[in-house]
Tab-separated table of C-alpha atoms in Angstrom:
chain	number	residue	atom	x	y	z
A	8	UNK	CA	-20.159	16.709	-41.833
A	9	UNK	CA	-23.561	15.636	-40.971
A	10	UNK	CA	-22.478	12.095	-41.044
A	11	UNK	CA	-20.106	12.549	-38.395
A	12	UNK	CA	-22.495	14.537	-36.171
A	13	UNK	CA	-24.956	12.051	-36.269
A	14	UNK	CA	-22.072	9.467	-35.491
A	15	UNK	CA	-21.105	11.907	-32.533
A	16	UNK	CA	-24.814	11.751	-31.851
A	17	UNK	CA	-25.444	8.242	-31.096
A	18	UNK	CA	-21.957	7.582	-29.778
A	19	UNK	CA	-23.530	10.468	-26.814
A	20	UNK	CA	-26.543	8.573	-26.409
A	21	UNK	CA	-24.750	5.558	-26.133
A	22	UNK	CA	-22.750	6.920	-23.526
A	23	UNK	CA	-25.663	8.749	-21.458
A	24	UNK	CA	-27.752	5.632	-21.860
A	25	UNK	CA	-26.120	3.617	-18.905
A	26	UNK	CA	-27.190	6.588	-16.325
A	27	UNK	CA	-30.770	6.357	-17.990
A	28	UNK	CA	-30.645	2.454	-17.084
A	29	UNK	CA	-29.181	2.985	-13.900
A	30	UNK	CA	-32.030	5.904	-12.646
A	31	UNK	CA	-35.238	3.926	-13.596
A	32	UNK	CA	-33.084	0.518	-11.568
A	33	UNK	CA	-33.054	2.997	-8.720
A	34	UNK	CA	-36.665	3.085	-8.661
A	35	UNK	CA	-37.849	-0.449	-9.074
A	36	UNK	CA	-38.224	-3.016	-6.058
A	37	UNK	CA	-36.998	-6.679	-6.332
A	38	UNK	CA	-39.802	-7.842	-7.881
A	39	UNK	CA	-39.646	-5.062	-10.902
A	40	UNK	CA	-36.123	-5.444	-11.194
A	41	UNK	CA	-36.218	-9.948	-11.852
A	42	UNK	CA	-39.814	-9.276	-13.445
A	43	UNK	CA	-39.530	-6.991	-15.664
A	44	UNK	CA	-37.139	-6.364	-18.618
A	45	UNK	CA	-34.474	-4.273	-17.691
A	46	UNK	CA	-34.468	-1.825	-20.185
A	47	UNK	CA	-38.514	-1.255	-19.122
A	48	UNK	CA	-40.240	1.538	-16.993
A	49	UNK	CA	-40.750	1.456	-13.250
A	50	UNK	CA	-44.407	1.067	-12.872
A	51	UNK	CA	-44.429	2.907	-9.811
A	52	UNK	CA	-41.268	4.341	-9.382
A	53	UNK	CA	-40.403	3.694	-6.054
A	54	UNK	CA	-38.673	7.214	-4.600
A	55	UNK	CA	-38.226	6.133	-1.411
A	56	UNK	CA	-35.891	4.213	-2.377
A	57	UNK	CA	-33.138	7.026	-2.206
A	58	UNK	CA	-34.897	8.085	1.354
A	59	UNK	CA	-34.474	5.463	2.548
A	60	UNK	CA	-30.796	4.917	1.910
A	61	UNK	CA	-29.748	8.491	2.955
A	62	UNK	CA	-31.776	8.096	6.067
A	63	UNK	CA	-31.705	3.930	7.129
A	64	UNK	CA	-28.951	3.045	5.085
A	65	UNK	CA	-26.478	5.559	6.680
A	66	UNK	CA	-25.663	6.494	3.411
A	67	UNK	CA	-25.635	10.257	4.178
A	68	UNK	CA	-22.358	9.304	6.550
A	69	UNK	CA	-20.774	7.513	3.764
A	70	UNK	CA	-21.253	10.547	1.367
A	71	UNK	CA	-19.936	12.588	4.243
A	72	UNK	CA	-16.833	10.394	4.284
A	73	UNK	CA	-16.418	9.803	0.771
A	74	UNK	CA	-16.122	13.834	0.389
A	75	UNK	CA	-13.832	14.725	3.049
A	76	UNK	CA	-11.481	11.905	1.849
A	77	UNK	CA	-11.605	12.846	-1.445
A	78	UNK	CA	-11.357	16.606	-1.655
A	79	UNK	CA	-8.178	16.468	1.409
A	80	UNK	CA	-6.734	13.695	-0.737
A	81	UNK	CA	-7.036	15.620	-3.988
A	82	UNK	CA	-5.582	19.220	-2.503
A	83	UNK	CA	-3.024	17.751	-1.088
A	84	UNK	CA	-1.942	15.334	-4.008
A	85	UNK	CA	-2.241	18.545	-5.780
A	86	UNK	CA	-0.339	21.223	-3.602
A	87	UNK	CA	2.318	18.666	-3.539
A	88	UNK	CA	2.723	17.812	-7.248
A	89	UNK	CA	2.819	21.179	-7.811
A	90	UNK	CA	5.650	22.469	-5.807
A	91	UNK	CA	7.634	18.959	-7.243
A	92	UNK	CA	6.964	19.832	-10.391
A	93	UNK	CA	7.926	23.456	-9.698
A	94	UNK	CA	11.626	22.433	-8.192
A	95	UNK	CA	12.156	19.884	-11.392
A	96	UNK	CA	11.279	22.511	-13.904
A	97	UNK	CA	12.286	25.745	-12.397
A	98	UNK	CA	15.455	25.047	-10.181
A	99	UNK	CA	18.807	23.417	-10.840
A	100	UNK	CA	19.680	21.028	-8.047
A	101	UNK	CA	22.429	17.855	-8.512
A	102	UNK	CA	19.709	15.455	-7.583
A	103	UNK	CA	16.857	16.399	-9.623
A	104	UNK	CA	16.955	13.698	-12.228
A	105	UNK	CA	17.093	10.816	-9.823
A	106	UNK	CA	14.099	12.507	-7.671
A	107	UNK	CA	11.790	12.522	-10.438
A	108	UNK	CA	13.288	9.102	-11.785
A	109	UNK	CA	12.085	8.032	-8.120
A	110	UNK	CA	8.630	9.159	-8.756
A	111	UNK	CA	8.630	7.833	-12.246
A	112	UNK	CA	8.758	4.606	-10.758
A	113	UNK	CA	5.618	5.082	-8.494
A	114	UNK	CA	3.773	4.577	-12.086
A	115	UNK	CA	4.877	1.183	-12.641
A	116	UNK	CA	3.876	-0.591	-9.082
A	117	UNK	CA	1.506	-2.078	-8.769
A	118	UNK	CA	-1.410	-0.654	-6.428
A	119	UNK	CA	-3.119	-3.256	-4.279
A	120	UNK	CA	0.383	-5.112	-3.905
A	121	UNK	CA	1.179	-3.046	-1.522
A	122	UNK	CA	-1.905	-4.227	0.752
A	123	UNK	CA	0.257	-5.895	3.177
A	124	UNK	CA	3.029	-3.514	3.774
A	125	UNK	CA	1.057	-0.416	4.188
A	126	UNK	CA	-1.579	-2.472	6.803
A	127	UNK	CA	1.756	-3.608	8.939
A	128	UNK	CA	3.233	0.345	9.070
A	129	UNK	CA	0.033	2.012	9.212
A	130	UNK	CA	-0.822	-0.313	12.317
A	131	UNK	CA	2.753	0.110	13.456
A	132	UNK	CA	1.893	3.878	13.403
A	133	UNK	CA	-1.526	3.159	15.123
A	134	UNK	CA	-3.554	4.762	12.033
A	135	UNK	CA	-5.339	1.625	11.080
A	136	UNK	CA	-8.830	2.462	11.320
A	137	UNK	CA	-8.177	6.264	10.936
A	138	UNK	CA	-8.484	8.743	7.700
A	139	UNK	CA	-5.303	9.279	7.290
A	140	UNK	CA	-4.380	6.157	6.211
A	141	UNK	CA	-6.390	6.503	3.251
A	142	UNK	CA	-6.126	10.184	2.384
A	143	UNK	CA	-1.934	9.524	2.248
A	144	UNK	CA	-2.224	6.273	0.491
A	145	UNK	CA	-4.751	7.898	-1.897
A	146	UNK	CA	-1.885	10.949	-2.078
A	147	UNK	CA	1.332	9.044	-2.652
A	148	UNK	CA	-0.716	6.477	-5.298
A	149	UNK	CA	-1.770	9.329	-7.280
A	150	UNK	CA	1.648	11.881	-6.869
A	151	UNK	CA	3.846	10.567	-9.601
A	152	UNK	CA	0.631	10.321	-12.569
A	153	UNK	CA	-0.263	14.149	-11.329
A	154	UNK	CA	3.645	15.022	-11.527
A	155	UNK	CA	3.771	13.382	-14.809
A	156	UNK	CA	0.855	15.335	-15.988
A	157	UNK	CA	1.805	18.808	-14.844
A	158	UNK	CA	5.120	18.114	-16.272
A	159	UNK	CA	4.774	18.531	-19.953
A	160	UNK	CA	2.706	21.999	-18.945
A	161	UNK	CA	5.098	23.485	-16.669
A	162	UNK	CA	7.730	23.164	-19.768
A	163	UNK	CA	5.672	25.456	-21.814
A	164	UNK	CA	5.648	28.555	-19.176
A	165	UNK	CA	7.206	31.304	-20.313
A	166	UNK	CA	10.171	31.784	-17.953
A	167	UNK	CA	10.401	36.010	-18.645
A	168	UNK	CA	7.348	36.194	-16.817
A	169	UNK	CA	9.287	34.762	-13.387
A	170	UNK	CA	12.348	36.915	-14.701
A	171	UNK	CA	10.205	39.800	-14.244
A	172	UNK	CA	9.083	39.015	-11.030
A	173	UNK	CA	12.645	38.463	-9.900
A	174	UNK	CA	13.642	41.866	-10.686
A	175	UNK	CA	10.811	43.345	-9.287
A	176	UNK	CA	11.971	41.908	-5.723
A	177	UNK	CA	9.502	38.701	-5.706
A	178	UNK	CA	10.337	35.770	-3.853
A	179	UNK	CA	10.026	32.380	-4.847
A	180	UNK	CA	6.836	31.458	-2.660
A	181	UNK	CA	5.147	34.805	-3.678
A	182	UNK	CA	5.911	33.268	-7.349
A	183	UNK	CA	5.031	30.248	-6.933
A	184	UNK	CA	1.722	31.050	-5.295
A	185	UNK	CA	0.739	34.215	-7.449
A	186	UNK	CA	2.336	33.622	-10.436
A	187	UNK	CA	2.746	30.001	-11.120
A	188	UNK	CA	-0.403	28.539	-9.624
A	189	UNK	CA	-2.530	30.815	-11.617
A	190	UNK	CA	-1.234	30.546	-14.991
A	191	UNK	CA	-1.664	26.832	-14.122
A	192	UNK	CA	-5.480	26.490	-13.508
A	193	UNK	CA	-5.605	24.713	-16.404
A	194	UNK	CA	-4.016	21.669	-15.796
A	195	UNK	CA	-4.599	21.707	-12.478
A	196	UNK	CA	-8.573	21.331	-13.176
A	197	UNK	CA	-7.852	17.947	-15.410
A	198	UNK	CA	-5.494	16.352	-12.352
A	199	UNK	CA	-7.907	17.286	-10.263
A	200	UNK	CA	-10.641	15.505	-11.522
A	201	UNK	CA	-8.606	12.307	-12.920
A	202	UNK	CA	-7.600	12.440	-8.608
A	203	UNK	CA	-11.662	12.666	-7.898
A	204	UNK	CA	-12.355	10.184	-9.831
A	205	UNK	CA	-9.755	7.278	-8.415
A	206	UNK	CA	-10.386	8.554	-4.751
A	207	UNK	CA	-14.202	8.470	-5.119
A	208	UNK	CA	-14.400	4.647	-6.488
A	209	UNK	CA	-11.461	3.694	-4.791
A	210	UNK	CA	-12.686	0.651	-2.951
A	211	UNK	CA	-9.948	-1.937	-1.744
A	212	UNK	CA	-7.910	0.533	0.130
A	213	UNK	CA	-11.158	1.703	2.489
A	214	UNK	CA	-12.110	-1.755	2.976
A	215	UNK	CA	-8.341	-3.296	3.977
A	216	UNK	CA	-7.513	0.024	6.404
A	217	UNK	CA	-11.446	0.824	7.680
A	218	UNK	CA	-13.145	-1.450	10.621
A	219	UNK	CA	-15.524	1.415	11.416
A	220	UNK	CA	-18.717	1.359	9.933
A	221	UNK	CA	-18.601	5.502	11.079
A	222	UNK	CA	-15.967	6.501	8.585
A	223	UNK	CA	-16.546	3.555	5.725
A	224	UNK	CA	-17.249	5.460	2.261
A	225	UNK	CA	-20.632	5.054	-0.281
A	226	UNK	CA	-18.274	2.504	-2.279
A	227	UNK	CA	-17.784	0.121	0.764
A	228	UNK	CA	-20.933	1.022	2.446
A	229	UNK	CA	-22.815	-0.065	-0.415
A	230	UNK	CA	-22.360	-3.394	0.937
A	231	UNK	CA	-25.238	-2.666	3.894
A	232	UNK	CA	-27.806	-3.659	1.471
A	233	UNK	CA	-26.407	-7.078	0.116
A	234	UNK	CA	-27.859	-9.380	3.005
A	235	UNK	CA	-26.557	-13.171	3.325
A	236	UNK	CA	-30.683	-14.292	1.764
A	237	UNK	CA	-31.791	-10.883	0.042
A	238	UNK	CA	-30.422	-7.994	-1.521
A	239	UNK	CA	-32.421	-4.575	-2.118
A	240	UNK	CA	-31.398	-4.237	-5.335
A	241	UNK	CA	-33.421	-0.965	-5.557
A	242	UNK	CA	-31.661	0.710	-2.893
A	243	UNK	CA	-28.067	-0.671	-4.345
A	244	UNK	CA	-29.130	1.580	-7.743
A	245	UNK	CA	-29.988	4.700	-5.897
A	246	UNK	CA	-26.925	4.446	-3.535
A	247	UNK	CA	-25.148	4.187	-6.911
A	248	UNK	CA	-26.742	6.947	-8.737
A	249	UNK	CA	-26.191	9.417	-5.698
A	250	UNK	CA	-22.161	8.612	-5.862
A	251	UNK	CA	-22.212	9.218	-9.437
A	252	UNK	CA	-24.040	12.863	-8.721
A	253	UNK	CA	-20.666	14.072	-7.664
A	254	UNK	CA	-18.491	12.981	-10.571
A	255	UNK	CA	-20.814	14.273	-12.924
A	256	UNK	CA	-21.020	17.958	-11.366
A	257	UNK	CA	-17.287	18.353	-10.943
A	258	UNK	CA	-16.953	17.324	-14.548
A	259	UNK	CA	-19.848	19.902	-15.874
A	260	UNK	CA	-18.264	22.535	-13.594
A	261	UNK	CA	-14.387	21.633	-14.968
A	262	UNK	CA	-14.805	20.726	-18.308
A	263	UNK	CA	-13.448	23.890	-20.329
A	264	UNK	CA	-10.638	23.721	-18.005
A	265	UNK	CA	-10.199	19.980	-18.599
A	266	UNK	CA	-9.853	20.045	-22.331
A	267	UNK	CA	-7.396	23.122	-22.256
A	268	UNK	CA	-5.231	21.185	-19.864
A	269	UNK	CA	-5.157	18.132	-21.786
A	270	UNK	CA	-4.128	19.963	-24.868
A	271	UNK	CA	-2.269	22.886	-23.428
A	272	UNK	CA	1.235	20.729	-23.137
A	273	UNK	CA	1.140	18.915	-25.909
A	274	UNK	CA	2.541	21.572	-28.003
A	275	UNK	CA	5.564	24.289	-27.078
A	276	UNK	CA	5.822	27.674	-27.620
């Protein structure tokens, strides 16, 4: 047993070790950064860095954007997998194994392949340039993995509990949205996150659809500090390290939740 915690134990550092690496990059200058070896100490750790990339670096708009994409993609992706997931499992319809064959199918194409068709109808619908066109490209990439997901959980509900509300006079929305949501908090914390985490790197999409340096996110607007001579590479690590702040609260906040929802469908009864 104490062989495999101290496995467990350096298999953690391992993993924290990168975000170590990446804070002290964050406050080095060029010269530190080629000088010095890059598992070394800042000699003077340069905080301004991360002022000066929230303030000069407009990075405090990206952040902005990169939120408000993220959390409307991630509700909605959510709200909607849900209620799917709710008609597959809990209503009998003629059409209800082609529907979700249909979504199935979303999981085998390929993302970025669909570059050029969804630039030609999302200027054809004069949303090139706008937030929508990446909050319902981030929603219909990431529908059929959430549907898949909730799937295997919904099968395990009890159905007396719906019965129940049936025969107490309870509609389907009120039992959807009191009942059903609730006992499903679960597995909605893991999609949620697995949904943060795609939207908030999500790079090609932003930089295909977005012209607008006003509603570019911290993955694109990175970019600002890569000049055509010099980079700051200083200022590239602490615009990293502040869109990896995010992530790692969300994950702190959810991660009871995550592991129950994980597990949760895996077995029935």
């Amino acid at each position: 047993m104490a062989l495999l915690y101290a496995v467990l134990g350096i298999i953690a550092v391992l993993q924290v070790f990168p975000l170590i690496w990446l804070l002290f990059f964050s406050l080095k200058d060029n010269q530190e950064v080629f000088n010095l070896s890059p598992f070394a100490l800042p000699t003077d750790p340069k905080w301004e860095n991360y002022a000066k990339v929230w303030t000069e670096g407009n990075i405090s708009r990206y952040f902005f954007n990169s939120v408000w994409y993220t959390v409307a993609a991630v509700v909605l992706t959510v709200l909607l997998a849900s209620l799917v997931t709710f008609a597959l499992t809990r209503m009998n319809w003629k059409l209800k194994k082609p529907v979700l064959g249909l979504f199935m199918v979303g999981i085998m194409i390929p993302i970025h392949s669909t570059l050029i068709p969804l630039f030609q109808m999302f200027m054809k619908a004069n949303l090139t340039d706008h937030p929508l066109s990446i909050i319902l490209t981030y929603t219909a990439f990431n529908l059929p993995l959430t549907i898949m997901i909730l799937l295997g959980f919904y099968q395990t509900l009890p159905r007396e509990v719906e019965e129940a509300a049936v025969m107490d006079g309870c509609s389907v929305n009120r039992i959807f949205f009191q009942i059903i949501l609730p006992m499903t908090a679960s597995v909605i914390a893991t999609t949620v996150i697995i949904n943060m985490i795609y939207n908030w790197n999500e790079f090609v999409f932003v930089n295909t659809f977005i012209s607008s340096d006003s509603l570019k996110t911290l993955t694109v607007g990175i970019q600002n500090f890569i000049g055509q001579y010099t980079t700051d590479w200083g200022a590239i690590g602490a615009t990293l390290m502040i869109s990896i702040l995010p992530i790692l609260i969300v994950f702190f906040i959810l991660s009871n939740r995550i592991v129950e929802g994980m597990t949760a469908g895996s077995v029935k009864g």
